[in-house]
Amino acid sequence: MMDRGDWDERYDEEGLLWTARPNRFLVEQIGGLAPGRALDVACGEGRNAVWLATQGWEARGIDFSAVGLAKAQTLAAEAGVQVDWIEADVLDCELESEHYDLITILYLQLPGAERTAVHRKYVAGLAPDGLLLIIAHDLENLTHGYGGPKEASVLFTPADVVDDLSGLGLAIEVAERVARPVATDGGERTAIDLLVRARRPA
Ligand SMILES: C[S@@+](CC[C@H](N)C(=O)[O-])C[C@H]1O[C@@H](n2cnc3c(N)ncnc32)[C@H](O)[C@@H]1O
């Protein structure tokens, strides 16, 4: 598993490691919703939190990589938006309870026990009627998809996420595998992601 130092090292290069564009499934799922308070967990270089802010969300991003967050700050400044960036470990940082209308967790690939703990922890941060959106590299991507981690231990499935969230009173609105086209030097390839959208009852 990659620790904080590994991520700082990975982000410590010219330009963005990922992209300035938001994740396509985030845009599909959230674009057009009335904005409120949003928390992006493991926000990295900030592309998704910045996009949320451009859509009128009061956005906050948490990540433990100071190097990633420095890039996120630049991205927000370039987009002319305000985002509250917090440098912290998502496993043990403070969380305001029943506060957020939207909590997003994108491509946070943790092994089983940590993954379950994070998914369950952030449910407590959802305001009534709040949405939790989890998008990640699916286990199937290892054998049939493009890119993503190469260790099965940090890959999971929509059913794993539904299990993680069980007994917490959320309504699971979407739990599926989704195909994400990726442009590469060798032509278009397909990454296999998972997407779970769950809502806290009003
Ligand atoms: C693959 S990147 C995804 C970044 C972003 N969500 C996106 O979609 O562009 C995973 C991120 O998780 C962060 N991360 C991993 N474990 C973490 C932890 N325990 N606490 C805080 N951030 C963590 C890393 O620093 C990295 O920025």
mmCIF file of C-alpha atoms and ligand atoms in Angstrom:
data_model
loop_
_atom_site.group_PDB
_atom_site.id
_atom_site.type_symbol
_atom_site.label_atom_id
_atom_site.label_comp_id
_atom_site.label_asym_id
_atom_site.label_seq_id
_atom_site.Cartn_x
_atom_site.Cartn_y
_atom_site.Cartn_z
ATOM 1 C CA MET A 1 0.000 0.000 0.000
ATOM 2 C CA MET A 2 1.292 3.513 -0.813
ATOM 3 C CA ASP A 3 1.887 5.768 2.183
ATOM 4 C CA ARG A 4 1.977 9.558 2.416
ATOM 5 C CA GLY A 5 5.668 9.728 1.436
ATOM 6 C CA ASP A 6 5.072 7.543 -1.630
ATOM 7 C CA TRP A 7 2.254 9.844 -2.768
ATOM 8 C CA ASP A 8 4.292 13.005 -2.175
ATOM 9 C CA GLU A 9 7.053 11.495 -4.289
ATOM 10 C CA ARG A 10 4.620 10.511 -7.012
ATOM 11 C CA TYR A 11 3.119 13.997 -7.170
ATOM 12 C CA ASP A 12 6.542 15.676 -7.057
ATOM 13 C CA GLU A 13 6.973 16.209 -10.769
ATOM 14 C CA GLU A 14 6.293 18.967 -13.258
ATOM 15 C CA GLY A 15 2.623 19.262 -14.239
ATOM 16 C CA LEU A 16 -0.278 17.124 -13.056
ATOM 17 C CA LEU A 17 0.000 13.388 -12.448
ATOM 18 C CA TRP A 18 -3.685 12.982 -13.319
ATOM 19 C CA THR A 19 -5.548 15.692 -15.209
ATOM 20 C CA ALA A 20 -7.285 19.020 -14.622
ATOM 21 C CA ARG A 21 -10.545 17.570 -15.951
ATOM 22 C CA PRO A 22 -13.106 16.161 -13.522
ATOM 23 C CA ASN A 23 -13.995 12.478 -13.578
ATOM 24 C CA ARG A 24 -16.662 11.853 -16.237
ATOM 25 C CA PHE A 25 -18.916 9.824 -13.910
ATOM 26 C CA LEU A 26 -18.835 12.549 -11.269
ATOM 27 C CA VAL A 27 -20.018 15.012 -13.917
ATOM 28 C CA GLU A 28 -22.742 12.614 -15.103
ATOM 29 C CA GLN A 29 -24.011 11.896 -11.599
ATOM 30 C CA ILE A 30 -23.749 15.323 -9.997
ATOM 31 C CA GLY A 31 -23.926 17.855 -12.860
ATOM 32 C CA GLY A 32 -27.213 19.731 -12.668
ATOM 33 C CA LEU A 33 -27.946 18.958 -8.996
ATOM 34 C CA ALA A 34 -28.658 21.893 -6.706
ATOM 35 C CA PRO A 35 -25.330 22.616 -5.007
ATOM 36 C CA GLY A 36 -24.726 22.519 -1.275
ATOM 37 C CA ARG A 37 -21.775 21.492 0.895
ATOM 38 C CA ALA A 38 -19.405 18.945 -0.637
ATOM 39 C CA LEU A 39 -16.468 16.990 0.733
ATOM 40 C CA ASP A 40 -14.015 15.264 -1.614
ATOM 41 C CA VAL A 41 -12.164 12.542 0.307
ATOM 42 C CA ALA A 42 -8.616 11.797 -0.987
ATOM 43 C CA CYS A 43 -8.877 14.747 -3.389
ATOM 44 C CA GLY A 44 -5.312 14.440 -4.762
ATOM 45 C CA GLU A 45 -4.534 17.311 -7.139
ATOM 46 C CA GLY A 46 -8.046 18.633 -6.718
ATOM 47 C CA ARG A 47 -9.634 18.177 -10.149
ATOM 48 C CA ASN A 48 -12.971 16.961 -8.766
ATOM 49 C CA ALA A 49 -13.290 19.400 -5.843
ATOM 50 C CA VAL A 50 -12.397 22.277 -8.181
ATOM 51 C CA TRP A 51 -15.075 21.184 -10.640
ATOM 52 C CA LEU A 52 -17.631 20.978 -7.815
ATOM 53 C CA ALA A 53 -16.710 24.532 -6.799
ATOM 54 C CA THR A 54 -17.211 25.737 -10.379
ATOM 55 C CA GLN A 55 -20.722 24.227 -10.168
ATOM 56 C CA GLY A 56 -21.503 26.315 -7.107
ATOM 57 C CA TRP A 57 -20.738 23.731 -4.417
ATOM 58 C CA GLU A 58 -19.104 24.885 -1.211
ATOM 59 C CA ALA A 59 -16.235 22.447 -1.641
ATOM 60 C CA ARG A 60 -13.697 20.994 0.748
ATOM 61 C CA GLY A 61 -10.977 18.474 -0.175
ATOM 62 C CA ILE A 62 -8.960 16.236 2.155
ATOM 63 C CA ASP A 63 -5.748 14.442 1.260
ATOM 64 C CA PHE A 64 -2.595 13.528 3.159
ATOM 65 C CA SER A 65 -0.228 14.578 0.358
ATOM 66 C CA ALA A 66 1.004 18.153 0.832
ATOM 67 C CA VAL A 67 2.517 18.012 -2.653
ATOM 68 C CA GLY A 68 -0.816 16.972 -4.182
ATOM 69 C CA LEU A 69 -2.642 19.702 -2.267
ATOM 70 C CA ALA A 70 -0.189 22.398 -3.436
ATOM 71 C CA LYS A 71 -1.163 21.475 -6.985
ATOM 72 C CA ALA A 72 -4.827 21.497 -6.008
ATOM 73 C CA GLN A 73 -4.439 25.053 -4.725
ATOM 74 C CA THR A 74 -2.954 26.143 -8.034
ATOM 75 C CA LEU A 75 -5.752 24.421 -9.957
ATOM 76 C CA ALA A 76 -8.399 26.204 -7.882
ATOM 77 C CA ALA A 77 -6.671 29.570 -8.374
ATOM 78 C CA GLU A 78 -6.512 28.993 -12.135
ATOM 79 C CA ALA A 79 -10.219 28.142 -12.170
ATOM 80 C CA GLY A 80 -10.975 31.214 -10.047
ATOM 81 C CA VAL A 81 -12.750 29.220 -7.331
ATOM 82 C CA GLN A 82 -12.442 28.840 -3.595
ATOM 83 C CA VAL A 83 -11.927 25.350 -2.132
ATOM 84 C CA ASP A 84 -11.070 24.545 1.476
ATOM 85 C CA TRP A 85 -8.085 22.158 1.325
ATOM 86 C CA ILE A 86 -7.265 20.040 4.375
ATOM 87 C CA GLU A 87 -4.035 18.076 4.770
ATOM 88 C CA ALA A 88 -4.969 15.021 6.831
ATOM 89 C CA ASP A 89 -5.216 11.259 6.851
ATOM 90 C CA VAL A 90 -8.738 10.364 5.734
ATOM 91 C CA LEU A 91 -8.775 7.393 8.130
ATOM 92 C CA ASP A 92 -8.422 9.405 11.312
ATOM 93 C CA CYS A 93 -9.213 13.050 10.592
ATOM 94 C CA GLU A 94 -12.119 14.846 12.232
ATOM 95 C CA LEU A 95 -15.457 14.813 10.443
ATOM 96 C CA GLU A 96 -18.405 17.103 11.083
ATOM 97 C CA SER A 97 -21.411 14.865 11.498
ATOM 98 C CA GLU A 98 -24.519 15.174 9.293
ATOM 99 C CA HIS A 99 -22.924 18.165 7.564
ATOM 100 C CA TYR A 100 -22.395 17.462 3.867
ATOM 101 C CA ASP A 101 -24.938 17.254 1.045
ATOM 102 C CA LEU A 102 -22.377 15.362 -1.029
ATOM 103 C CA ILE A 103 -19.362 13.258 -0.115
ATOM 104 C CA THR A 104 -17.234 11.912 -2.954
ATOM 105 C CA ILE A 105 -14.488 9.292 -2.711
ATOM 106 C CA LEU A 106 -12.742 8.749 -6.024
ATOM 107 C CA TYR A 107 -10.006 6.176 -6.703
ATOM 108 C CA LEU A 108 -9.047 5.725 -3.058
ATOM 109 C CA GLN A 109 -7.718 2.175 -3.384
ATOM 110 C CA LEU A 110 -7.185 0.886 0.150
ATOM 111 C CA PRO A 111 -6.983 -2.741 1.278
ATOM 112 C CA GLY A 112 -10.129 -4.375 2.726
ATOM 113 C CA ALA A 113 -10.227 -3.349 6.379
ATOM 114 C CA GLU A 114 -9.133 0.266 5.776
ATOM 115 C CA ARG A 115 -11.460 0.568 2.805
ATOM 116 C CA THR A 116 -14.449 -0.590 4.837
ATOM 117 C CA ALA A 117 -13.498 1.746 7.700
ATOM 118 C CA VAL A 118 -13.272 4.779 5.379
ATOM 119 C CA HIS A 119 -16.518 4.020 3.575
ATOM 120 C CA ARG A 120 -18.390 3.593 6.870
ATOM 121 C CA LYS A 121 -16.746 6.623 8.509
ATOM 122 C CA TYR A 122 -17.896 9.135 5.903
ATOM 123 C CA VAL A 123 -21.540 8.041 6.047
ATOM 124 C CA ALA A 124 -21.681 9.870 9.390
ATOM 125 C CA GLY A 125 -20.798 13.115 7.589
ATOM 126 C CA LEU A 126 -23.860 13.033 5.338
ATOM 127 C CA ALA A 127 -26.660 15.503 5.990
ATOM 128 C CA PRO A 128 -30.215 14.142 5.700
ATOM 129 C CA ASP A 129 -30.850 13.444 1.984
ATOM 130 C CA GLY A 130 -27.076 13.713 1.387
ATOM 131 C CA LEU A 131 -25.372 11.681 -1.332
ATOM 132 C CA LEU A 132 -22.296 9.480 -1.076
ATOM 133 C CA LEU A 133 -20.574 8.824 -4.399
ATOM 134 C CA ILE A 134 -17.811 6.219 -4.538
ATOM 135 C CA ILE A 135 -15.914 5.622 -7.766
ATOM 136 C CA ALA A 136 -12.857 3.373 -7.959
ATOM 137 C CA HIS A 137 -10.852 0.984 -10.088
ATOM 138 C CA ASP A 138 -12.822 -2.272 -10.142
ATOM 139 C CA LEU A 139 -11.191 -5.637 -9.400
ATOM 140 C CA GLU A 140 -11.976 -6.718 -12.954
ATOM 141 C CA ASN A 141 -9.737 -3.943 -14.261
ATOM 142 C CA LEU A 142 -6.746 -6.027 -13.205
ATOM 143 C CA THR A 143 -7.409 -8.643 -15.854
ATOM 144 C CA HIS A 144 -9.654 -6.904 -18.391
ATOM 145 C CA GLY A 145 -9.079 -3.173 -18.109
ATOM 146 C CA TYR A 146 -6.532 -0.424 -18.682
ATOM 147 C CA GLY A 147 -4.307 1.245 -16.064
ATOM 148 C CA GLY A 148 -4.977 1.311 -12.327
ATOM 149 C CA PRO A 149 -3.201 -0.522 -9.501
ATOM 150 C CA LYS A 150 -1.743 -3.942 -10.210
ATOM 151 C CA GLU A 151 -2.386 -5.450 -6.750
ATOM 152 C CA ALA A 152 -5.712 -7.241 -6.273
ATOM 153 C CA SER A 153 -5.634 -6.378 -2.549
ATOM 154 C CA VAL A 154 -6.542 -2.715 -3.222
ATOM 155 C CA LEU A 155 -9.146 -3.439 -5.885
ATOM 156 C CA PHE A 156 -12.803 -4.103 -5.130
ATOM 157 C CA THR A 157 -16.273 -4.410 -6.621
ATOM 158 C CA PRO A 158 -19.642 -2.659 -6.364
ATOM 159 C CA ALA A 159 -20.836 -5.544 -4.147
ATOM 160 C CA ASP A 160 -17.896 -4.963 -1.751
ATOM 161 C CA VAL A 161 -18.919 -1.327 -1.377
ATOM 162 C CA VAL A 162 -22.562 -2.261 -0.810
ATOM 163 C CA ASP A 163 -21.339 -4.669 1.914
ATOM 164 C CA ASP A 164 -19.152 -1.931 3.417
ATOM 165 C CA LEU A 165 -22.197 0.329 3.706
ATOM 166 C CA SER A 166 -24.632 -2.283 5.012
ATOM 167 C CA GLY A 167 -26.635 -1.610 8.147
ATOM 168 C CA LEU A 168 -26.110 2.161 8.053
ATOM 169 C CA GLY A 169 -29.566 2.995 6.711
ATOM 170 C CA LEU A 170 -28.453 4.282 3.307
ATOM 171 C CA ALA A 171 -30.517 3.773 0.175
ATOM 172 C CA ILE A 172 -28.253 2.339 -2.524
ATOM 173 C CA GLU A 173 -29.326 4.121 -5.712
ATOM 174 C CA VAL A 174 -26.630 2.838 -8.066
ATOM 175 C CA ALA A 175 -24.088 0.019 -7.675
ATOM 176 C CA GLU A 176 -22.501 -0.997 -10.954
ATOM 177 C CA ARG A 177 -19.394 -1.473 -13.054
ATOM 178 C CA VAL A 178 -18.800 1.276 -15.587
ATOM 179 C CA ALA A 179 -16.486 1.453 -18.591
ATOM 180 C CA ARG A 180 -14.244 4.506 -18.901
ATOM 181 C CA PRO A 181 -12.577 5.172 -22.268
ATOM 182 C CA VAL A 182 -8.945 6.285 -21.935
ATOM 183 C CA ALA A 183 -7.003 7.909 -24.778
ATOM 184 C CA THR A 184 -3.494 6.424 -24.975
ATOM 185 C CA ASP A 185 -0.627 6.710 -27.462
ATOM 186 C CA GLY A 186 -1.694 3.298 -28.745
ATOM 187 C CA GLY A 187 -5.336 4.363 -29.298
ATOM 188 C CA GLU A 188 -8.401 4.245 -27.089
ATOM 189 C CA ARG A 189 -8.459 1.716 -24.245
ATOM 190 C CA THR A 190 -11.089 0.957 -21.636
ATOM 191 C CA ALA A 191 -10.715 1.137 -17.868
ATOM 192 C CA ILE A 192 -13.233 -0.727 -15.705
ATOM 193 C CA ASP A 193 -14.448 1.307 -12.751
ATOM 194 C CA LEU A 194 -17.074 0.753 -10.093
ATOM 195 C CA LEU A 195 -19.649 3.348 -9.149
ATOM 196 C CA VAL A 196 -21.825 3.351 -6.054
ATOM 197 C CA ARG A 197 -24.253 6.165 -5.276
ATOM 198 C CA ALA A 198 -26.011 5.982 -1.921
ATOM 199 C CA ARG A 199 -28.344 8.408 -0.190
ATOM 200 C CA ARG A 200 -29.015 9.079 3.444
ATOM 201 C CA PRO A 201 -32.786 9.221 3.921
ATOM 202 C CA ALA A 202 -34.215 12.703 4.447
HETATM 203 C C1 LIG B 1 -5.407 7.738 -7.204
HETATM 204 S S1 LIG B 1 -5.329 9.218 -6.265
HETATM 205 C C2 LIG B 1 -6.943 9.891 -6.577
HETATM 206 C C3 LIG B 1 -7.015 11.388 -6.443
HETATM 207 C C4 LIG B 1 -8.376 12.015 -6.738
HETATM 208 N N1 LIG B 1 -9.436 11.437 -5.938
HETATM 209 C C5 LIG B 1 -8.725 11.941 -8.198
HETATM 210 O O1 LIG B 1 -9.655 11.210 -8.554
HETATM 211 O O2 LIG B 1 -8.069 12.631 -8.989
HETATM 212 C C6 LIG B 1 -5.467 8.633 -4.591
HETATM 213 C C7 LIG B 1 -5.267 9.727 -3.565
HETATM 214 O O3 LIG B 1 -5.541 9.188 -2.266
HETATM 215 C C8 LIG B 1 -4.677 9.832 -1.342
HETATM 216 N N2 LIG B 1 -4.638 8.981 -0.135
HETATM 217 C C9 LIG B 1 -4.364 7.660 -0.056
HETATM 218 N N3 LIG B 1 -4.471 7.225 1.230
HETATM 219 C C10 LIG B 1 -4.819 8.306 1.966
HETATM 220 C C11 LIG B 1 -5.056 8.513 3.347
HETATM 221 N N4 LIG B 1 -5.002 7.495 4.235
HETATM 222 N N5 LIG B 1 -5.387 9.753 3.770
HETATM 223 C C12 LIG B 1 -5.455 10.784 2.888
HETATM 224 N N6 LIG B 1 -5.240 10.670 1.558
HETATM 225 C C13 LIG B 1 -4.924 9.432 1.096
HETATM 226 C C14 LIG B 1 -3.365 9.981 -2.086
HETATM 227 O O4 LIG B 1 -2.534 10.984 -1.534
HETATM 228 C C15 LIG B 1 -3.874 10.315 -3.495
HETATM 229 O O5 LIG B 1 -3.946 11.715 -3.671
#
